[in-house]
PDB file of C-alpha atoms and ligand atoms in Angstrom:
ATOM      1  CA  MET A 433     -14.271 -58.572  22.425  1.00 45.00           C
ATOM      2  CA  SER A 434     -12.701 -59.718  19.180  1.00 51.00           C
ATOM      3  CA  HIS A 435      -9.639 -61.196  20.938  1.00 56.00           C
ATOM      4  CA  GLY A 436     -12.062 -63.225  23.047  1.00 69.00           C
ATOM      5  CA  LEU A 437     -12.951 -65.220  19.930  1.00 73.00           C
ATOM      6  CA  PHE A 438      -9.613 -67.015  20.289  1.00 70.00           C
ATOM      7  CA  LEU A 439     -10.736 -68.203  23.735  1.00 73.00           C
ATOM      8  CA  ASN A 440     -14.080 -69.725  22.732  1.00 86.00           C
ATOM      9  CA  GLU A 441     -13.675 -73.532  23.008  1.00 90.00           C
ATOM     10  CA  LYS A 442     -15.577 -74.337  19.801  1.00 92.00           C
ATOM     11  CA  ILE A 443     -13.607 -71.752  17.855  1.00 93.00           C
ATOM     12  CA  LYS A 444     -10.381 -73.086  19.368  1.00 93.00           C
ATOM     13  CA  ASN A 445     -11.262 -76.486  17.855  1.00 96.00           C
ATOM     14  CA  VAL A 446     -11.768 -74.921  14.430  1.00 97.00           C
ATOM     15  CA  ILE A 447      -8.460 -73.070  14.775  1.00 96.00           C
ATOM     16  CA  SER A 448      -6.658 -76.326  15.557  1.00 97.00           C
ATOM     17  CA  GLU A 449      -8.117 -77.848  12.366  1.00 98.00           C
ATOM     18  CA  VAL A 450      -6.956 -74.795  10.401  1.00 98.00           C
ATOM     19  CA  VAL A 451      -3.487 -75.209  11.915  1.00 98.00           C
ATOM     20  CA  GLU A 452      -3.421 -78.909  10.987  1.00 98.00           C
ATOM     21  CA  VAL A 453      -4.549 -78.266   7.415  1.00 98.00           C
ATOM     22  CA  ALA A 454      -2.252 -75.236   6.930  1.00 98.00           C
ATOM     23  CA  GLN A 455       0.665 -77.530   7.780  1.00 98.00           C
ATOM     24  CA  TYR A 456      -0.581 -80.165   5.290  1.00 98.00           C
ATOM     25  CA  LEU A 457      -0.971 -77.560   2.533  1.00 98.00           C
ATOM     26  CA  TRP A 458       2.616 -76.456   3.051  1.00 98.00           C
ATOM     27  CA  GLU A 459       4.019 -80.002   3.267  1.00 98.00           C
ATOM     28  CA  LYS A 460       2.104 -81.095   0.161  1.00 98.00           C
ATOM     29  CA  GLY A 461       3.638 -78.297  -1.899  1.00 98.00           C
ATOM     30  CA  TRP A 462       0.210 -76.749  -2.413  1.00 98.00           C
ATOM     31  CA  ALA A 463       1.046 -73.449  -0.712  1.00 98.00           C
ATOM     32  CA  GLU A 464       4.149 -71.775  -2.127  1.00 98.00           C
ATOM     33  CA  ARG A 465       4.751 -68.305  -0.718  1.00 97.00           C
ATOM     34  CA  ASN A 466       1.327 -66.961   0.390  1.00 97.00           C
ATOM     35  CA  ALA A 467      -0.692 -69.375  -1.765  1.00 98.00           C
ATOM     36  CA  GLY A 468      -3.987 -70.664  -0.460  1.00 98.00           C
ATOM     37  CA  ASN A 469      -6.712 -69.302   1.767  1.00 98.00           C
ATOM     38  CA  ILE A 470      -9.391 -70.601   4.120  1.00 98.00           C
ATOM     39  CA  SER A 471     -12.715 -69.271   5.410  1.00 98.00           C
ATOM     40  CA  VAL A 472     -15.055 -70.706   8.022  1.00 98.00           C
ATOM     41  CA  ASN A 473     -18.541 -69.479   8.908  1.00 98.00           C
ATOM     42  CA  ILE A 474     -18.339 -69.491  12.726  1.00 96.00           C
ATOM     43  CA  THR A 475     -21.656 -67.728  13.368  1.00 95.00           C
ATOM     44  CA  ASP A 476     -23.328 -70.799  14.875  1.00 94.00           C
ATOM     45  CA  LEU A 477     -20.362 -71.433  17.185  1.00 93.00           C
ATOM     46  CA  LEU A 478     -21.000 -68.224  19.079  1.00 87.00           C
ATOM     47  CA  PRO A 479     -23.484 -68.146  21.929  1.00 78.00           C
ATOM     48  CA  GLU A 480     -25.536 -65.246  20.630  1.00 73.00           C
ATOM     49  CA  ARG A 481     -25.825 -63.150  17.517  1.00 69.00           C
ATOM     50  CA  VAL A 482     -24.289 -59.885  18.717  1.00 73.00           C
ATOM     51  CA  ASN A 483     -22.608 -57.084  16.867  1.00 79.00           C
ATOM     52  CA  PHE A 484     -18.889 -57.666  17.193  1.00 78.00           C
ATOM     53  CA  PHE A 485     -16.263 -55.094  16.261  1.00 81.00           C
ATOM     54  CA  THR A 486     -18.760 -52.231  16.563  1.00 80.00           C
ATOM     55  CA  ASP A 487     -15.947 -49.734  17.204  1.00 79.00           C
ATOM     56  CA  TYR A 488     -14.279 -50.488  13.895  1.00 84.00           C
ATOM     57  CA  ASP A 489     -14.762 -48.980  10.446  1.00 86.00           C
ATOM     58  CA  VAL A 490     -17.132 -50.557   7.951  1.00 90.00           C
ATOM     59  CA  TYR A 491     -15.478 -51.737   4.725  1.00 94.00           C
ATOM     60  CA  PRO A 492     -17.826 -51.703   1.729  1.00 95.00           C
ATOM     61  CA  LEU A 493     -18.778 -54.868  -0.144  1.00 94.00           C
ATOM     62  CA  SER A 494     -19.222 -54.690  -3.906  1.00 90.00           C
ATOM     63  CA  VAL A 495     -22.265 -56.988  -3.802  1.00 92.00           C
ATOM     64  CA  ASP A 496     -25.273 -57.098  -1.485  1.00 94.00           C
ATOM     65  CA  LEU A 497     -24.791 -59.880   1.060  1.00 97.00           C
ATOM     66  CA  SER A 498     -27.854 -59.187   3.204  1.00 96.00           C
ATOM     67  CA  TYR A 499     -28.511 -62.943   3.476  1.00 97.00           C
ATOM     68  CA  LEU A 500     -25.253 -63.069   5.477  1.00 97.00           C
ATOM     69  CA  ALA A 501     -26.117 -60.049   7.653  1.00 96.00           C
ATOM     70  CA  ARG A 502     -24.356 -60.322  11.075  1.00 94.00           C
ATOM     71  CA  ASN A 503     -22.686 -63.601  10.109  1.00 96.00           C
ATOM     72  CA  ILE A 504     -19.143 -63.936  11.408  1.00 95.00           C
ATOM     73  CA  PHE A 505     -16.266 -65.473   9.475  1.00 97.00           C
ATOM     74  CA  MET A 506     -12.796 -66.594  10.348  1.00 96.00           C
ATOM     75  CA  LEU A 507     -10.500 -66.042   7.363  1.00 97.00           C
ATOM     76  CA  THR A 508      -6.861 -66.321   6.516  1.00 97.00           C
ATOM     77  CA  ALA A 509      -5.297 -62.912   6.009  1.00 95.00           C
ATOM     78  CA  THR A 510      -3.820 -61.906   2.680  1.00 95.00           C
ATOM     79  CA  GLY A 511      -0.093 -62.474   2.280  1.00 94.00           C
ATOM     80  CA  VAL A 512       0.159 -64.990   5.095  1.00 95.00           C
ATOM     81  CA  ARG A 513       2.273 -68.116   4.587  1.00 97.00           C
ATOM     82  CA  MET A 514       0.505 -71.374   5.429  1.00 98.00           C
ATOM     83  CA  ARG A 515       3.696 -72.599   7.104  1.00 98.00           C
ATOM     84  CA  ASP A 516       3.586 -69.570   9.431  1.00 96.00           C
ATOM     85  CA  LEU A 517      -0.143 -69.910  10.060  1.00 97.00           C
ATOM     86  CA  ALA A 518       0.486 -73.466  11.264  1.00 98.00           C
ATOM     87  CA  LYS A 519       2.901 -72.107  13.895  1.00 97.00           C
ATOM     88  CA  ALA A 520       1.069 -68.958  14.997  1.00 94.00           C
ATOM     89  CA  PRO A 521      -2.578 -68.849  13.865  1.00 94.00           C
ATOM     90  CA  GLU A 522      -3.302 -65.652  15.820  1.00 90.00           C
ATOM     91  CA  LYS A 523      -0.858 -63.808  13.523  1.00 90.00           C
ATOM     92  CA  GLY A 524      -2.505 -64.983  10.309  1.00 94.00           C
ATOM     93  CA  LEU A 525      -6.234 -65.316  10.976  1.00 94.00           C
ATOM     94  CA  CYS A 526      -8.707 -62.477  10.996  1.00 93.00           C
ATOM     95  CA  PHE A 527     -12.379 -62.273  11.885  1.00 93.00           C
ATOM     96  CA  ILE A 528     -14.992 -60.255  10.060  1.00 95.00           C
ATOM     97  CA  GLN A 529     -18.669 -59.639  10.618  1.00 94.00           C
ATOM     98  CA  ILE A 530     -21.029 -58.701   7.809  1.00 96.00           C
ATOM     99  CA  ASP A 531     -22.973 -55.642   8.973  1.00 94.00           C
ATOM    100  CA  ALA A 532     -26.743 -55.520   9.425  1.00 93.00           C
ATOM    101  CA  THR A 533     -27.332 -54.155   5.912  1.00 94.00           C
ATOM    102  CA  GLY A 534     -25.186 -56.761   4.110  1.00 96.00           C
ATOM    103  CA  LYS A 535     -23.417 -53.933   2.289  1.00 96.00           C
ATOM    104  CA  GLY A 536     -20.240 -53.879   4.341  1.00 96.00           C
ATOM    105  CA  TYR A 537     -18.187 -55.681   6.977  1.00 96.00           C
ATOM    106  CA  ARG A 538     -16.226 -54.872  10.086  1.00 94.00           C
ATOM    107  CA  MET A 539     -13.056 -56.675  11.030  1.00 91.00           C
ATOM    108  CA  SER A 540     -10.860 -57.530  13.947  1.00 85.00           C
ATOM    109  CA  GLU A 541      -7.785 -55.431  14.564  1.00 77.00           C
ATOM    110  CA  PHE A 542      -5.052 -58.033  14.865  1.00 79.00           C
ATOM    111  CA  ARG A 543      -1.501 -57.439  13.658  1.00 77.00           C
ATOM    112  CA  SER A 544       0.059 -59.854  11.206  1.00 73.00           C
ATOM    113  CA  GLY A 545       3.100 -62.071  11.749  1.00 73.00           C
ATOM    114  CA  LEU A 546       4.799 -60.318   8.795  1.00 69.00           C
ATOM    115  CA  PRO A 547       8.000 -58.355   9.560  1.00 69.00           C
ATOM    116  CA  ASN A 548       6.361 -54.895   9.666  1.00 72.00           C
ATOM    117  CA  ARG A 549       3.389 -56.299  11.643  1.00 74.00           C
ATOM    118  CA  GLN A 550       0.851 -54.570   9.447  1.00 78.00           C
ATOM    119  CA  LYS A 551      -2.839 -54.872  10.228  1.00 83.00           C
ATOM    120  CA  LEU A 552      -4.381 -58.129   9.052  1.00 89.00           C
ATOM    121  CA  ILE A 553      -6.442 -57.764   5.892  1.00 91.00           C
ATOM    122  CA  PRO A 554      -8.677 -60.628   4.718  1.00 95.00           C
ATOM    123  CA  THR A 555      -7.529 -62.792   1.814  1.00 97.00           C
ATOM    124  CA  SER A 556      -7.576 -61.187  -1.629  1.00 96.00           C
ATOM    125  CA  GLU A 557     -10.062 -63.926  -2.553  1.00 96.00           C
ATOM    126  CA  LEU A 558     -12.610 -62.447  -0.107  1.00 97.00           C
ATOM    127  CA  PRO A 559     -15.260 -61.802  -2.830  1.00 95.00           C
ATOM    128  CA  THR A 560     -15.157 -65.480  -3.804  1.00 97.00           C
ATOM    129  CA  HIS A 561     -15.156 -66.779  -0.233  1.00 98.00           C
ATOM    130  CA  LEU A 562     -18.147 -64.627   0.741  1.00 98.00           C
ATOM    131  CA  ALA A 563     -20.112 -65.390  -2.432  1.00 97.00           C
ATOM    132  CA  ILE A 564     -19.559 -69.110  -1.820  1.00 98.00           C
ATOM    133  CA  GLN A 565     -20.404 -68.802   1.865  1.00 98.00           C
ATOM    134  CA  GLU A 566     -23.692 -67.146   0.920  1.00 98.00           C
ATOM    135  CA  MET A 567     -24.558 -69.950  -1.520  1.00 98.00           C
ATOM    136  CA  LEU A 568     -23.619 -72.591   1.075  1.00 98.00           C
ATOM    137  CA  LYS A 569     -25.838 -70.994   3.705  1.00 98.00           C
ATOM    138  CA  ARG A 570     -28.751 -70.990   1.244  1.00 97.00           C
ATOM    139  CA  SER A 571     -28.268 -74.372  -0.438  1.00 96.00           C
ATOM    140  CA  HIS A 572     -25.939 -76.503   1.744  1.00 96.00           C
ATOM    141  CA  PRO A 573     -26.198 -75.048   5.268  1.00 96.00           C
ATOM    142  CA  GLU A 574     -24.192 -77.858   6.857  1.00 97.00           C
ATOM    143  CA  MET A 575     -21.158 -76.721   4.828  1.00 97.00           C
ATOM    144  CA  LYS A 576     -19.245 -73.973   6.621  1.00 98.00           C
ATOM    145  CA  VAL A 577     -15.795 -74.125   5.084  1.00 98.00           C
ATOM    146  CA  VAL A 578     -14.004 -73.010   1.911  1.00 98.00           C
ATOM    147  CA  VAL A 579     -10.367 -73.974   1.274  1.00 98.00           C
ATOM    148  CA  HIS A 580      -8.296 -72.886  -1.736  1.00 98.00           C
ATOM    149  CA  ALA A 581      -4.830 -74.247  -2.570  1.00 98.00           C
ATOM    150  CA  HIS A 582      -2.413 -74.393  -5.493  1.00 98.00           C
ATOM    151  CA  VAL A 583      -2.481 -78.129  -6.200  1.00 98.00           C
ATOM    152  CA  PRO A 584       0.134 -78.726  -8.936  1.00 98.00           C
ATOM    153  CA  GLU A 585      -1.498 -81.824 -10.456  1.00 98.00           C
ATOM    154  CA  PHE A 586      -4.602 -79.770 -11.275  1.00 98.00           C
ATOM    155  CA  ILE A 587      -2.719 -76.701 -12.414  1.00 98.00           C
ATOM    156  CA  ALA A 588      -0.940 -79.073 -14.817  1.00 98.00           C
ATOM    157  CA  LEU A 589      -4.111 -80.896 -15.957  1.00 98.00           C
ATOM    158  CA  SER A 590      -5.916 -77.609 -16.581  1.00 98.00           C
ATOM    159  CA  GLN A 591      -3.126 -76.591 -18.959  1.00 98.00           C
ATOM    160  CA  ILE A 592      -4.150 -79.466 -21.260  1.00 98.00           C
ATOM    161  CA  LYS A 593      -6.835 -78.721 -23.852  1.00 97.00           C
ATOM    162  CA  GLU A 594      -8.713 -82.028 -23.570  1.00 97.00           C
ATOM    163  CA  PHE A 595      -9.247 -81.613 -19.794  1.00 98.00           C
ATOM    164  CA  LYS A 596     -10.789 -78.138 -19.819  1.00 97.00           C
ATOM    165  CA  SER A 597     -14.288 -79.295 -18.853  1.00 97.00           C
ATOM    166  CA  ALA A 598     -15.953 -80.920 -15.855  1.00 98.00           C
ATOM    167  CA  VAL A 599     -17.122 -83.842 -18.022  1.00 98.00           C
ATOM    168  CA  ALA A 600     -13.632 -84.639 -19.329  1.00 98.00           C
ATOM    169  CA  LEU A 601     -11.995 -84.197 -15.930  1.00 98.00           C
ATOM    170  CA  ASN A 602     -14.473 -86.416 -14.088  1.00 98.00           C
ATOM    171  CA  LYS A 603     -14.241 -89.148 -16.704  1.00 97.00           C
ATOM    172  CA  LEU A 604     -10.492 -89.128 -16.207  1.00 98.00           C
ATOM    173  CA  LEU A 605     -10.514 -88.898 -12.393  1.00 98.00           C
ATOM    174  CA  PHE A 606     -13.196 -91.563 -11.789  1.00 98.00           C
ATOM    175  CA  GLY A 607     -11.201 -93.945 -13.958  1.00 98.00           C
ATOM    176  CA  MET A 608      -7.913 -93.499 -12.119  1.00 98.00           C
ATOM    177  CA  HIS A 609      -8.919 -94.548  -8.638  1.00 96.00           C
ATOM    178  CA  PRO A 610     -12.147 -96.156  -7.285  1.00 96.00           C
ATOM    179  CA  GLU A 611     -12.126 -93.987  -4.156  1.00 96.00           C
ATOM    180  CA  THR A 612     -12.784 -90.900  -6.281  1.00 97.00           C
ATOM    181  CA  LYS A 613     -16.332 -91.933  -7.223  1.00 96.00           C
ATOM    182  CA  MET A 614     -16.825 -93.432  -3.753  1.00 97.00           C
ATOM    183  CA  PHE A 615     -16.162 -90.198  -1.829  1.00 97.00           C
ATOM    184  CA  VAL A 616     -16.645 -87.429  -4.409  1.00 97.00           C
ATOM    185  CA  PRO A 617     -19.539 -88.841  -6.488  1.00 97.00           C
ATOM    186  CA  GLN A 618     -20.617 -85.359  -7.651  1.00 97.00           C
ATOM    187  CA  GLY A 619     -17.166 -84.924  -9.173  1.00 98.00           C
ATOM    188  CA  ILE A 620     -15.247 -81.735  -9.717  1.00 98.00           C
ATOM    189  CA  GLY A 621     -16.466 -78.538 -11.397  1.00 98.00           C
ATOM    190  CA  PHE A 622     -14.400 -76.558 -13.905  1.00 98.00           C
ATOM    191  CA  VAL A 623     -13.997 -72.778 -13.732  1.00 98.00           C
ATOM    192  CA  PRO A 624     -12.325 -71.257 -16.808  1.00 98.00           C
ATOM    193  CA  TYR A 625      -9.432 -68.896 -16.122  1.00 98.00           C
ATOM    194  CA  SER A 626     -10.423 -65.574 -14.636  1.00 95.00           C
ATOM    195  CA  LEU A 627      -8.329 -63.020 -12.755  1.00 94.00           C
ATOM    196  CA  PRO A 628      -7.946 -64.157  -9.114  1.00 92.00           C
ATOM    197  CA  GLY A 629      -9.787 -62.051  -6.549  1.00 91.00           C
ATOM    198  CA  THR A 630     -12.451 -60.766  -8.961  1.00 93.00           C
ATOM    199  CA  GLU A 631     -16.255 -60.860  -8.923  1.00 92.00           C
ATOM    200  CA  SER A 632     -16.215 -62.799 -12.191  1.00 94.00           C
ATOM    201  CA  ILE A 633     -14.259 -65.735 -10.722  1.00 96.00           C
ATOM    202  CA  ALA A 634     -16.537 -65.565  -7.661  1.00 96.00           C
ATOM    203  CA  MET A 635     -19.706 -65.870  -9.761  1.00 96.00           C
ATOM    204  CA  ALA A 636     -18.381 -68.641 -11.994  1.00 97.00           C
ATOM    205  CA  THR A 637     -17.177 -70.585  -8.934  1.00 98.00           C
ATOM    206  CA  VAL A 638     -20.483 -70.313  -7.094  1.00 98.00           C
ATOM    207  CA  LYS A 639     -22.306 -71.651 -10.139  1.00 97.00           C
ATOM    208  CA  GLU A 640     -20.098 -74.757 -10.281  1.00 97.00           C
ATOM    209  CA  LEU A 641     -20.230 -75.315  -6.515  1.00 97.00           C
ATOM    210  CA  GLU A 642     -24.032 -75.549  -6.579  1.00 94.00           C
ATOM    211  CA  THR A 643     -23.533 -79.098  -7.887  1.00 95.00           C
ATOM    212  CA  HIS A 644     -19.929 -80.027  -7.008  1.00 97.00           C
ATOM    213  CA  PRO A 645     -18.121 -79.867  -3.647  1.00 98.00           C
ATOM    214  CA  VAL A 646     -14.888 -78.824  -5.337  1.00 98.00           C
ATOM    215  CA  VAL A 647     -13.754 -76.955  -8.448  1.00 98.00           C
ATOM    216  CA  VAL A 648     -10.590 -76.536 -10.408  1.00 98.00           C
ATOM    217  CA  TRP A 649      -9.615 -72.979 -11.201  1.00 98.00           C
ATOM    218  CA  GLU A 650      -8.009 -73.228 -14.620  1.00 98.00           C
ATOM    219  CA  LYS A 651      -4.216 -72.740 -14.417  1.00 98.00           C
ATOM    220  CA  HIS A 652      -4.487 -71.730 -10.752  1.00 98.00           C
ATOM    221  CA  GLY A 653      -5.523 -74.503  -8.337  1.00 98.00           C
ATOM    222  CA  LEU A 654      -8.379 -76.150  -6.470  1.00 98.00           C
ATOM    223  CA  LEU A 655     -11.104 -74.765  -4.226  1.00 98.00           C
ATOM    224  CA  ALA A 656     -13.108 -77.125  -2.022  1.00 98.00           C
ATOM    225  CA  THR A 657     -16.052 -76.754   0.341  1.00 98.00           C
ATOM    226  CA  GLY A 658     -16.799 -78.922   3.350  1.00 98.00           C
ATOM    227  CA  ILE A 659     -18.495 -79.433   6.667  1.00 98.00           C
ATOM    228  CA  SER A 660     -15.059 -79.016   8.235  1.00 98.00           C
ATOM    229  CA  VAL A 661     -11.619 -77.808   7.209  1.00 98.00           C
ATOM    230  CA  ILE A 662     -10.381 -81.409   7.337  1.00 98.00           C
ATOM    231  CA  GLU A 663     -13.194 -82.595   5.047  1.00 98.00           C
ATOM    232  CA  ALA A 664     -12.442 -79.907   2.446  1.00 98.00           C
ATOM    233  CA  TYR A 665      -8.762 -80.868   2.624  1.00 98.00           C
ATOM    234  CA  ASP A 666      -9.540 -84.601   2.236  1.00 98.00           C
ATOM    235  CA  THR A 667     -11.561 -83.917  -0.924  1.00 98.00           C
ATOM    236  CA  MET A 668      -8.619 -82.098  -2.514  1.00 98.00           C
ATOM    237  CA  ASP A 669      -6.195 -84.763  -1.311  1.00 98.00           C
ATOM    238  CA  LEU A 670      -8.234 -87.583  -2.831  1.00 98.00           C
ATOM    239  CA  LEU A 671      -8.651 -85.830  -6.179  1.00 98.00           C
ATOM    240  CA  SER A 672      -4.997 -84.896  -6.328  1.00 98.00           C
ATOM    241  CA  LYS A 673      -4.136 -88.599  -5.854  1.00 98.00           C
ATOM    242  CA  SER A 674      -6.290 -89.527  -8.876  1.00 98.00           C
ATOM    243  CA  ALA A 675      -4.759 -86.779 -10.995  1.00 98.00           C
ATOM    244  CA  LYS A 676      -1.281 -87.821  -9.891  1.00 98.00           C
ATOM    245  CA  ILE A 677      -1.863 -91.458 -10.910  1.00 98.00           C
ATOM    246  CA  PHE A 678      -2.721 -90.271 -14.424  1.00 98.00           C
ATOM    247  CA  LEU A 679       0.314 -88.011 -14.600  1.00 98.00           C
ATOM    248  CA  LEU A 680       2.601 -90.758 -13.209  1.00 98.00           C
ATOM    249  CA  CYS A 681       1.499 -93.182 -15.938  1.00 98.00           C
ATOM    250  CA  LYS A 682       2.021 -90.498 -18.574  1.00 98.00           C
ATOM    251  CA  SER A 683       5.412 -89.505 -17.259  1.00 98.00           C
ATOM    252  CA  ALA A 684       6.447 -93.179 -17.249  1.00 98.00           C
ATOM    253  CA  GLY A 685       5.585 -93.158 -20.947  1.00 98.00           C
ATOM    254  CA  TYR A 686       2.319 -95.135 -20.755  1.00 98.00           C
ATOM    255  CA  ASP A 687      -1.349 -94.354 -21.299  1.00 98.00           C
ATOM    256  CA  PRO A 688      -3.324 -95.485 -18.232  1.00 98.00           C
ATOM    257  CA  GLU A 689      -6.135 -97.985 -18.905  1.00 98.00           C
ATOM    258  CA  GLY A 690      -8.607 -96.431 -16.471  1.00 98.00           C
ATOM    259  CA  LEU A 691     -11.597 -98.218 -14.967  1.00 98.00           C
ATOM    260  CA  THR A 692     -14.339 -99.251 -17.402  1.00 97.00           C
ATOM    261  CA  ASN A 693     -17.758 -97.543 -17.254  1.00 95.00           C
ATOM    262  CA  GLU A 694     -19.142-100.757 -15.783  1.00 97.00           C
ATOM    263  CA  GLN A 695     -16.483-100.822 -13.068  1.00 97.00           C
ATOM    264  CA  ILE A 696     -17.180 -97.175 -12.255  1.00 96.00           C
ATOM    265  CA  GLY A 697     -20.929 -97.888 -12.193  1.00 95.00           C
ATOM    266  CA  ASP A 698     -20.423-100.653  -9.585  1.00 96.00           C
ATOM    267  CA  ILE A 699     -18.660 -98.353  -7.118  1.00 95.00           C
ATOM    268  CA  PRO A 700     -20.764 -97.563  -4.017  1.00 93.00           C
ATOM    269  CA  GLN A 701     -21.064 -93.900  -2.986  1.00 85.00           C
ATOM    270  CA  PHE A 702     -20.387 -92.728   0.548  1.00 85.00           C
ATOM    271  CA  SER A 703     -20.972 -89.038   0.201  1.00 75.00           C
TER     272      SER A 703
HETATM  273  P1  13P B1114      -4.024 -64.367  -0.414  1.00 94.43           P
HETATM  274  O1  13P B1114      -2.682 -64.351   0.265  1.00 94.43           O
HETATM  275  O2  13P B1114      -4.549 -62.979  -0.665  1.00 94.43           O
HETATM  276  O3  13P B1114      -5.006 -65.235   0.322  1.00 94.43           O
HETATM  277  O4  13P B1114      -3.817 -64.978  -1.874  1.00 94.43           O
HETATM  278  C1  13P B1114      -3.362 -66.289  -2.041  1.00 94.43           C
HETATM  279  C2  13P B1114      -3.949 -66.937  -3.231  1.00 94.43           C
HETATM  280  O5  13P B1114      -3.814 -68.141  -3.371  1.00 94.43           O
HETATM  281  C3  13P B1114      -4.680 -66.127  -4.230  1.00 94.43           C
HETATM  282  O6  13P B1114      -5.376 -66.938  -5.119  1.00 94.43           O
HETATM  283 ZN1   ZN B1115      -4.576 -68.918  -5.361  1.00 94.43          ZN
END
């Protein structure tokens, strides 16, 4: 049954978006080695809410996710290179279903594209992806996607003391490029450094994503939500352009002027 998911037309469309974005992440230099991960809530793309993967073991969850009971997710597997995922998604994507209690999940049994073809295991950022997916289902149900990538402009900015807050970052980013306010009017959230893959980074990220579509993980990268994989990618792309403009001015030896508050106030919002 689980292999059949690759044949569902709607899921095939999502997979082709994942393939497209995985290639962008690699080309942009946002996905060195196995960096980056993606999750998509595909529950509504399936014809009926059945129990998939019933023959497989249940893996425990450290938090109660009963609100996501029986929801099905497509996730990148841990250790997978985005450049490889773009070529052979079936070797780097896995599917999981939260069980009926919300205390565990079952997963598909695919083999990875890695040399020893070990079983696919979901991304090490699974706690964060699932915590965010739960919040999205509750508060922003049209949003189905979470994308994380190592965007160097933001790793660099978050190394600088004066930009370690959402307020300071948004003031900077809105001033660098009018499109920023136009398409990401809620701005970016800031998540102080926490060990990747932990419950603490998951909780801090969810809190920031209640009011922002994207966050910076201090000294680590960006994480964006979206209606689609492409939309989440576009948000990161736009913000990275603004950050890059600032860093280009600085590296040319100049302080950028930035837009005035009045100019920023005049910008229409499309999101
Ligand atoms: P995974 O390969 O486990 O998804 O980890 C990549 C990453 O970027 C961790 O933050
Ligand atoms: Zn990462």
